[in-house]
Amino acid sequence: KSVSNYIRNSLGGSSNATRRMGTARSSSARLLNVAGVFASGGARAVEQYLSIENLSNKSASDAFIAITDFICPDGGPQDEGIARSAYISAIEESPEIASIRFEDLTSEQILVIVERTMANSIFNRITNDIGNKIILLPKDRNMSDSLIGQMKDFVKGSVSDAVSNLKIKAGNIRQEDSLKIVDRVYKTAFDIMVSVGEDE
């Protein structure tokens, strides 16, 4: 309920909440482009697209780390820090790809990284606003830690449902459409969080 109220009232609804994602929108779109390029031409096509050599034989985790500056250009604003942290966390939360070579990944596995990055971006935005007292948690540390864990699962589930509901496939992504697709995922995820919260 708190997250639902936060999206509806503090952020002004799902459309405003999506716009407020700021740099995370463009970072997610870049990552979605990489998924689309990979789906159409594999690891070599990604190397050519990014002008980065030797990604193919790196482990998938190392390859994703190597393209961090493309996905999340470095900068000072807090907004960019949220996006970069979300992307790095998504890689860390994907141990299943740690030992796979980048060229042996499937486009679906890259889409999972996109999903996790977007979920982490929303979660980071929410926890940032918790820090700014826009959302209040119980003073009991154990209870607040438990709620934050539940909140992360809730956000991840909402983003995953949004991707599924919108029938997004890496092989169908055109670069000029990536930001529109990302915005639709964010907006749909926020709509899901609002509707679930209202049902509580």
Short mmCIF file of C-alpha atoms in Angstrom, two decimals:
data_model
loop_
_atom_site.label_atom_id
_atom_site.label_comp_id
_atom_site.label_asym_id
_atom_site.label_seq_id
_atom_site.Cartn_x
_atom_site.Cartn_y
_atom_site.Cartn_z
CA LYS A 1 0.00 0.00 0.00
CA SER A 2 2.82 2.38 0.83
CA VAL A 3 4.46 1.85 -2.57
CA SER A 4 1.11 2.21 -4.32
CA ASN A 5 0.42 5.51 -2.53
CA TYR A 6 3.97 6.66 -3.21
CA ILE A 7 3.57 6.09 -6.97
CA ARG A 8 0.09 7.65 -7.14
CA ASN A 9 0.60 10.59 -4.81
CA SER A 10 4.30 11.40 -4.36
CA LEU A 11 5.27 10.64 -7.97
CA GLY A 12 1.97 11.67 -9.59
CA GLY A 13 1.12 8.37 -11.26
CA SER A 14 2.89 5.84 -13.45
CA SER A 15 3.64 8.22 -16.36
CA ASN A 16 5.32 10.77 -14.10
CA ALA A 17 7.09 7.96 -12.21
CA THR A 18 8.48 6.71 -15.54
CA ARG A 19 9.76 10.16 -16.51
CA ARG A 20 11.32 10.53 -13.08
CA MET A 21 13.49 7.46 -13.75
CA GLY A 22 15.71 9.88 -15.68
CA THR A 23 19.08 8.45 -16.70
CA ALA A 24 17.93 4.90 -15.91
CA ARG A 25 15.60 5.09 -18.92
CA SER A 26 18.42 5.76 -21.40
CA SER A 27 20.73 3.23 -19.71
CA SER A 28 18.04 0.56 -19.90
CA ALA A 29 17.43 1.45 -23.56
CA ARG A 30 21.16 1.06 -24.36
CA LEU A 31 21.19 -2.34 -22.67
CA LEU A 32 18.06 -3.34 -24.58
CA ASN A 33 19.82 -2.33 -27.80
CA VAL A 34 22.71 -4.64 -26.90
CA ALA A 35 20.20 -7.47 -26.39
CA GLY A 36 18.69 -6.73 -29.81
CA VAL A 37 22.08 -6.60 -31.55
CA PHE A 38 23.10 -9.87 -29.87
CA ALA A 39 19.83 -11.53 -30.96
CA SER A 40 20.42 -10.54 -34.58
CA GLY A 41 24.17 -11.19 -34.90
CA GLY A 42 25.64 -12.68 -31.73
CA ALA A 43 28.66 -11.56 -29.73
CA ARG A 44 30.65 -10.43 -32.80
CA ALA A 45 27.86 -8.06 -33.78
CA VAL A 46 27.92 -6.57 -30.27
CA GLU A 47 31.70 -6.05 -30.54
CA GLN A 48 31.21 -4.21 -33.81
CA TYR A 49 28.25 -2.19 -32.49
CA LEU A 50 30.19 -1.05 -29.40
CA SER A 51 33.63 -0.89 -31.08
CA ILE A 52 35.01 -3.10 -28.29
CA GLU A 53 37.28 -6.04 -29.08
CA ASN A 54 37.54 -9.44 -27.39
CA LEU A 55 34.13 -9.50 -25.70
CA SER A 56 33.27 -12.87 -27.24
CA ASN A 57 35.69 -14.98 -25.21
CA LYS A 58 35.23 -13.16 -21.92
CA SER A 59 32.93 -14.63 -19.32
CA ALA A 60 29.48 -13.08 -19.65
CA SER A 61 29.93 -11.26 -16.33
CA ASP A 62 33.27 -9.80 -17.41
CA ALA A 63 31.83 -8.76 -20.76
CA PHE A 64 28.93 -6.94 -19.11
CA ILE A 65 31.37 -5.19 -16.77
CA ALA A 66 33.50 -4.23 -19.79
CA ILE A 67 30.58 -2.39 -21.41
CA THR A 68 29.52 -0.53 -18.26
CA ASP A 69 30.68 2.85 -19.55
CA PHE A 70 28.55 2.42 -22.68
CA ILE A 71 25.45 1.36 -20.76
CA CYS A 72 25.90 3.89 -17.94
CA PRO A 73 28.16 6.78 -18.95
CA ASP A 74 30.01 7.99 -15.90
CA GLY A 75 28.92 11.25 -14.36
CA GLY A 76 28.30 13.12 -11.16
CA PRO A 77 24.53 13.40 -10.81
CA GLN A 78 22.83 11.10 -8.32
CA ASP A 79 20.54 10.00 -11.15
CA GLU A 80 23.46 8.45 -13.03
CA GLY A 81 24.73 6.80 -9.85
CA ILE A 82 21.36 5.08 -9.40
CA ALA A 83 21.47 3.74 -12.97
CA ARG A 84 25.06 2.51 -12.71
CA SER A 85 24.45 0.85 -9.34
CA ALA A 86 21.35 -0.87 -10.74
CA TYR A 87 23.31 -2.30 -13.69
CA ILE A 88 26.27 -3.51 -11.62
CA SER A 89 23.89 -5.09 -9.08
CA ALA A 90 22.06 -6.90 -11.89
CA ILE A 91 25.35 -8.50 -12.99
CA GLU A 92 26.18 -9.48 -9.40
CA GLU A 93 22.69 -10.98 -8.99
CA SER A 94 23.24 -13.24 -12.02
CA PRO A 95 25.72 -15.92 -10.90
CA GLU A 96 24.24 -18.27 -13.49
CA ILE A 97 26.13 -16.36 -16.23
CA ALA A 98 29.45 -15.99 -14.39
CA SER A 99 31.10 -19.00 -16.01
CA ILE A 100 29.40 -18.79 -19.43
CA ARG A 101 31.34 -17.18 -22.27
CA PHE A 102 29.65 -14.08 -23.62
CA GLU A 103 29.37 -15.59 -27.09
CA ASP A 104 27.55 -18.61 -25.64
CA LEU A 105 24.81 -16.57 -23.98
CA THR A 106 21.28 -16.59 -25.32
CA SER A 107 19.48 -13.35 -26.07
CA GLU A 108 16.92 -14.38 -23.43
CA GLN A 109 19.68 -14.42 -20.79
CA ILE A 110 20.66 -10.88 -21.78
CA LEU A 111 17.01 -9.85 -21.51
CA VAL A 112 17.07 -11.15 -17.91
CA ILE A 113 19.94 -8.72 -17.20
CA VAL A 114 17.81 -5.94 -18.73
CA GLU A 115 14.90 -6.91 -16.46
CA ARG A 116 17.05 -7.02 -13.35
CA THR A 117 18.65 -3.69 -14.21
CA MET A 118 15.25 -2.04 -14.62
CA ALA A 119 13.94 -3.57 -11.39
CA ASN A 120 17.04 -2.42 -9.52
CA SER A 121 16.64 1.08 -10.96
CA ILE A 122 13.10 1.33 -9.60
CA PHE A 123 14.16 -0.19 -6.28
CA ASN A 124 17.10 2.22 -6.00
CA ARG A 125 14.77 5.14 -6.69
CA ILE A 126 12.39 3.96 -3.98
CA THR A 127 15.15 3.40 -1.41
CA ASN A 128 16.59 6.82 -2.26
CA ASP A 129 13.22 8.34 -1.44
CA ILE A 130 13.06 6.29 1.76
CA GLY A 131 16.34 7.98 2.66
CA ASN A 132 14.76 11.35 1.87
CA LYS A 133 11.81 10.50 4.17
CA ILE A 134 9.32 10.47 1.29
CA ILE A 135 8.47 6.90 2.32
CA LEU A 136 8.61 6.11 6.03
CA LEU A 137 9.60 2.68 7.41
CA PRO A 138 9.09 1.30 10.92
CA LYS A 139 11.83 2.24 13.39
CA ASP A 140 12.38 -1.42 14.24
CA ARG A 141 15.46 -2.39 12.20
CA ASN A 142 14.53 -6.04 11.68
CA MET A 143 11.04 -5.13 10.53
CA SER A 144 12.27 -2.41 8.17
CA ASP A 145 14.95 -4.73 6.71
CA SER A 146 12.29 -7.37 6.12
CA LEU A 147 10.01 -4.85 4.41
CA ILE A 148 12.83 -3.65 2.14
CA GLY A 149 13.51 -7.26 1.12
CA GLN A 150 9.82 -7.77 0.36
CA MET A 151 9.77 -4.50 -1.56
CA LYS A 152 12.64 -5.64 -3.79
CA ASP A 153 10.86 -8.91 -4.57
CA PHE A 154 7.67 -6.95 -5.28
CA VAL A 155 9.46 -4.61 -7.72
CA LYS A 156 11.27 -7.50 -9.46
CA GLY A 157 8.01 -9.38 -9.89
CA SER A 158 6.27 -6.30 -11.28
CA VAL A 159 9.00 -5.66 -13.88
CA SER A 160 9.06 -9.33 -14.87
CA ASP A 161 5.26 -9.29 -15.27
CA ALA A 162 5.50 -6.10 -17.32
CA VAL A 163 8.05 -7.63 -19.73
CA SER A 164 5.88 -10.74 -20.02
CA ASN A 165 2.62 -8.79 -20.49
CA LEU A 166 4.18 -6.64 -23.22
CA LYS A 167 5.56 -9.77 -24.95
CA ILE A 168 9.04 -8.26 -25.33
CA LYS A 169 11.52 -10.44 -27.20
CA ALA A 170 15.16 -9.52 -27.84
CA GLY A 171 14.85 -10.53 -31.49
CA ASN A 172 12.08 -7.98 -32.14
CA ILE A 173 13.88 -4.86 -30.91
CA ARG A 174 14.66 -2.04 -33.29
CA GLN A 175 17.15 0.50 -31.97
CA GLU A 176 14.88 3.44 -32.70
CA ASP A 177 12.14 1.83 -30.57
CA SER A 178 14.21 0.84 -27.52
CA LEU A 179 13.44 3.91 -25.39
CA LYS A 180 9.70 3.60 -26.14
CA ILE A 181 9.84 -0.07 -25.13
CA VAL A 182 11.72 0.74 -21.91
CA ASP A 183 9.20 3.46 -21.04
CA ARG A 184 6.33 1.02 -21.62
CA VAL A 185 7.98 -1.51 -19.30
CA TYR A 186 8.56 1.08 -16.56
CA LYS A 187 5.03 2.47 -16.86
CA THR A 188 3.43 -1.00 -16.89
CA ALA A 189 5.52 -2.06 -13.87
CA PHE A 190 4.44 1.06 -11.96
CA ASP A 191 0.78 0.39 -12.96
CA ILE A 192 1.11 -3.18 -11.65
CA MET A 193 2.55 -1.95 -8.34
CA VAL A 194 -0.27 0.57 -7.97
CA SER A 195 -3.02 -1.98 -8.72
CA VAL A 196 -1.57 -4.66 -6.41
CA GLY A 197 -1.18 -2.11 -3.62
CA GLU A 198 -4.77 -0.97 -3.99
CA ASP A 199 -5.93 -4.58 -3.62
CA GLU A 200 -4.11 -5.06 -0.30
#
